[in-house]
Amino acid sequence: MGCRYLQLDDTLWGMWASLSKGTLSPELRPFAEATVKAINSIADSKPDDLTLTMHVCKGNYDSHYAGGVSAYDSVSPYLAQLHIDGYLLEYDDNRAGGFEPLKLISENGRQQRVVIGIVTSKRPDLENIDFLRGRIEDASQYIALENLCISPQCGFASTEEGNRLTEED
């Protein structure tokens, strides 16, 4: 019908990651496997000229997040199985862990784009340019630079109330 870009905002992966340490909790694995199967069923039937991406949402309300520490280590084996064109992942603070889990996406043979959300919209302070360059350099150890993008971690909020930012911020 004319749509050429569709972004799924998925809160499951971020919440499952916050409930797990290192590997996905055994009780969550059947749900993760079923979710991969469902998403791939959709992705495999999309038109070739439709770009399908997924934002792994961790919540963004009143300058807070929904889950606790939620590194991608526990969910990256499942994310790497998705037949989508790209990922938007939140990396604006230490809760997200390192970029090592991106290696599984890089090695899955799909040439997917990875957008790392290293710019925060939760706080008014601007990121230092050297900090951003360092984060890009760190991520490029796991994802080829031509497949790597940057963005804010999650728009400007998940709800109309927004974050603790002024218009000047």
Tab-separated table of C-alpha atoms in Angstrom:
chain	number	residue	atom	x	y	z
A	1	MET	CA	0.000	0.000	0.000
A	2	GLY	CA	3.041	2.296	-0.326
A	3	CYS	CA	4.774	1.841	3.027
A	4	ARG	CA	8.517	1.449	2.398
A	5	TYR	CA	9.784	1.588	6.004
A	6	LEU	CA	8.234	-0.089	9.017
A	7	GLN	CA	9.737	0.034	12.495
A	8	LEU	CA	8.576	-2.356	15.193
A	9	ASP	CA	8.913	-0.959	18.723
A	10	ASP	CA	9.356	-4.099	20.770
A	11	THR	CA	9.448	-3.966	24.568
A	12	LEU	CA	9.756	-7.731	25.107
A	13	TRP	CA	13.478	-8.081	24.421
A	14	GLY	CA	14.458	-5.208	26.714
A	15	MET	CA	12.297	-6.492	29.551
A	16	TRP	CA	13.492	-10.082	29.099
A	17	ALA	CA	17.084	-8.859	29.159
A	18	SER	CA	16.442	-7.018	32.437
A	19	LEU	CA	15.078	-10.250	33.969
A	20	SER	CA	18.126	-12.288	32.922
A	21	LYS	CA	21.809	-12.293	33.742
A	22	GLY	CA	24.081	-13.241	30.843
A	23	THR	CA	21.800	-15.892	29.332
A	24	LEU	CA	18.050	-15.839	28.938
A	25	SER	CA	16.178	-17.354	31.883
A	26	PRO	CA	15.008	-20.909	31.064
A	27	GLU	CA	11.332	-20.047	31.607
A	28	LEU	CA	11.594	-17.247	29.001
A	29	ARG	CA	13.295	-19.279	26.248
A	30	PRO	CA	10.088	-20.796	24.795
A	31	PHE	CA	8.589	-17.297	24.538
A	32	ALA	CA	11.729	-15.937	22.860
A	33	GLU	CA	11.766	-18.818	20.366
A	34	ALA	CA	8.079	-18.290	19.571
A	35	THR	CA	8.649	-14.560	19.152
A	36	VAL	CA	11.525	-15.129	16.719
A	37	LYS	CA	9.322	-17.506	14.732
A	38	ALA	CA	6.428	-15.014	14.620
A	39	ILE	CA	8.599	-12.049	13.610
A	40	ASN	CA	10.374	-14.097	10.950
A	41	SER	CA	7.044	-15.231	9.548
A	42	ILE	CA	6.087	-11.584	9.104
A	43	ALA	CA	9.516	-10.546	7.797
A	44	ASP	CA	9.693	-13.388	5.298
A	45	SER	CA	6.390	-12.369	3.723
A	46	LYS	CA	7.059	-8.644	3.394
A	47	PRO	CA	7.633	-6.988	0.014
A	48	ASP	CA	11.296	-6.909	-1.037
A	49	ASP	CA	11.330	-3.111	-1.163
A	50	LEU	CA	9.982	-2.683	2.387
A	51	THR	CA	12.621	-2.032	5.038
A	52	LEU	CA	11.681	-3.658	8.341
A	53	THR	CA	13.508	-2.635	11.511
A	54	MET	CA	13.062	-3.173	15.232
A	55	HIS	CA	13.636	-0.788	18.098
A	56	VAL	CA	14.317	-2.755	21.262
A	57	CYS	CA	12.554	-0.392	23.642
A	58	LYS	CA	13.537	-0.227	27.289
A	59	GLY	CA	11.072	2.488	28.226
A	60	ASN	CA	11.576	6.240	28.316
A	61	TYR	CA	9.271	8.093	30.700
A	62	ASP	CA	9.947	11.022	33.010
A	63	SER	CA	13.708	10.644	32.358
A	64	HIS	CA	13.634	7.051	33.619
A	65	TYR	CA	13.628	3.614	32.050
A	66	ALA	CA	11.346	0.629	32.604
A	67	GLY	CA	13.753	-2.250	33.228
A	68	GLY	CA	16.841	-2.528	35.370
A	69	VAL	CA	20.240	-3.473	34.062
A	70	SER	CA	19.494	-4.930	30.678
A	71	ALA	CA	22.579	-5.712	28.656
A	72	TYR	CA	21.793	-7.403	25.345
A	73	ASP	CA	23.886	-10.518	26.098
A	74	SER	CA	20.918	-12.686	27.075
A	75	VAL	CA	18.726	-11.779	24.083
A	76	SER	CA	21.309	-11.280	21.334
A	77	PRO	CA	21.257	-14.964	20.269
A	78	TYR	CA	17.551	-14.514	19.506
A	79	LEU	CA	17.828	-11.027	17.998
A	80	ALA	CA	20.526	-12.317	15.632
A	81	GLN	CA	18.038	-14.862	14.244
A	82	LEU	CA	15.565	-12.207	13.109
A	83	HIS	CA	15.082	-11.741	9.355
A	84	ILE	CA	14.741	-7.974	9.682
A	85	ASP	CA	16.779	-5.249	7.998
A	86	GLY	CA	18.004	-3.425	11.056
A	87	TYR	CA	17.976	-2.853	14.789
A	88	LEU	CA	17.692	0.290	16.902
A	89	LEU	CA	19.306	-0.436	20.254
A	90	GLU	CA	19.539	1.779	23.325
A	91	TYR	CA	23.116	2.381	24.480
A	92	ASP	CA	22.866	5.732	26.254
A	93	ASP	CA	24.047	4.486	29.655
A	94	ASN	CA	25.921	1.624	31.298
A	95	ARG	CA	22.750	-0.453	31.800
A	96	ALA	CA	22.991	-1.626	28.182
A	97	GLY	CA	26.364	-3.274	28.720
A	98	GLY	CA	29.020	-3.497	26.039
A	99	PHE	CA	28.796	-3.873	22.295
A	100	GLU	CA	30.020	-7.496	22.286
A	101	PRO	CA	26.507	-8.934	21.717
A	102	LEU	CA	26.423	-7.132	18.358
A	103	LYS	CA	28.949	-9.644	17.058
A	104	LEU	CA	26.198	-12.269	16.717
A	105	ILE	CA	24.210	-9.894	14.507
A	106	SER	CA	27.302	-9.118	12.460
A	107	GLU	CA	28.042	-12.806	11.942
A	108	ASN	CA	24.530	-13.904	10.915
A	109	GLY	CA	25.186	-13.174	7.218
A	110	ARG	CA	22.304	-10.728	6.736
A	111	GLN	CA	24.227	-7.405	6.485
A	112	GLN	CA	21.764	-5.760	8.873
A	113	ARG	CA	22.103	-2.167	9.995
A	114	VAL	CA	22.524	-1.489	13.681
A	115	VAL	CA	21.559	1.908	15.030
A	116	ILE	CA	23.155	2.470	18.408
A	117	GLY	CA	21.245	4.964	20.538
A	118	ILE	CA	24.232	6.605	22.211
A	119	VAL	CA	22.661	10.058	22.469
A	120	THR	CA	20.340	10.372	25.456
A	121	SER	CA	17.052	12.206	25.567
A	122	LYS	CA	16.627	11.606	29.297
A	123	ARG	CA	19.061	14.298	30.484
A	124	PRO	CA	19.762	17.818	29.215
A	125	ASP	CA	23.557	17.448	29.125
A	126	LEU	CA	25.049	17.099	25.652
A	127	GLU	CA	27.387	14.196	25.018
A	128	ASN	CA	31.048	15.030	24.548
A	129	ILE	CA	32.118	14.529	20.912
A	130	ASP	CA	35.132	12.450	21.973
A	131	PHE	CA	32.837	10.225	24.033
A	132	LEU	CA	30.582	9.682	21.003
A	133	ARG	CA	33.557	8.945	18.748
A	134	GLY	CA	34.847	6.448	21.292
A	135	ARG	CA	31.473	4.695	21.485
A	136	ILE	CA	31.309	4.470	17.679
A	137	GLU	CA	34.851	3.098	17.575
A	138	ASP	CA	33.981	0.521	20.265
A	139	ALA	CA	30.846	-0.605	18.406
A	140	SER	CA	32.717	-0.825	15.093
A	141	GLN	CA	34.797	-3.651	16.573
A	142	TYR	CA	31.644	-5.792	16.334
A	143	ILE	CA	29.604	-4.251	13.491
A	144	ALA	CA	31.154	-3.064	10.225
A	145	LEU	CA	31.196	0.727	10.153
A	146	GLU	CA	29.139	0.797	6.930
A	147	ASN	CA	26.324	-1.015	8.802
A	148	LEU	CA	26.531	1.167	11.910
A	149	CYS	CA	24.383	4.250	12.591
A	150	ILE	CA	23.797	6.476	15.624
A	151	SER	CA	20.677	8.089	17.050
A	152	PRO	CA	19.025	9.142	20.290
A	153	GLN	CA	18.303	6.093	22.426
A	154	CYS	CA	14.508	6.261	22.180
A	155	GLY	CA	13.035	9.330	20.596
A	156	PHE	CA	12.170	11.943	23.181
A	157	ALA	CA	9.863	9.860	25.371
A	158	SER	CA	7.474	6.958	25.351
A	159	THR	CA	4.552	9.027	26.626
A	160	GLU	CA	3.100	12.488	26.100
A	161	GLU	CA	4.362	13.591	29.529
A	162	GLY	CA	7.867	13.402	28.142
A	163	ASN	CA	11.139	13.582	30.004
A	164	ARG	CA	12.579	16.107	32.422
A	165	LEU	CA	13.764	18.420	29.675
A	166	THR	CA	12.844	21.988	28.941
A	167	GLU	CA	12.265	23.419	25.463
A	168	GLU	CA	15.686	25.090	25.788
A	169	ASP	CA	17.306	21.721	26.544
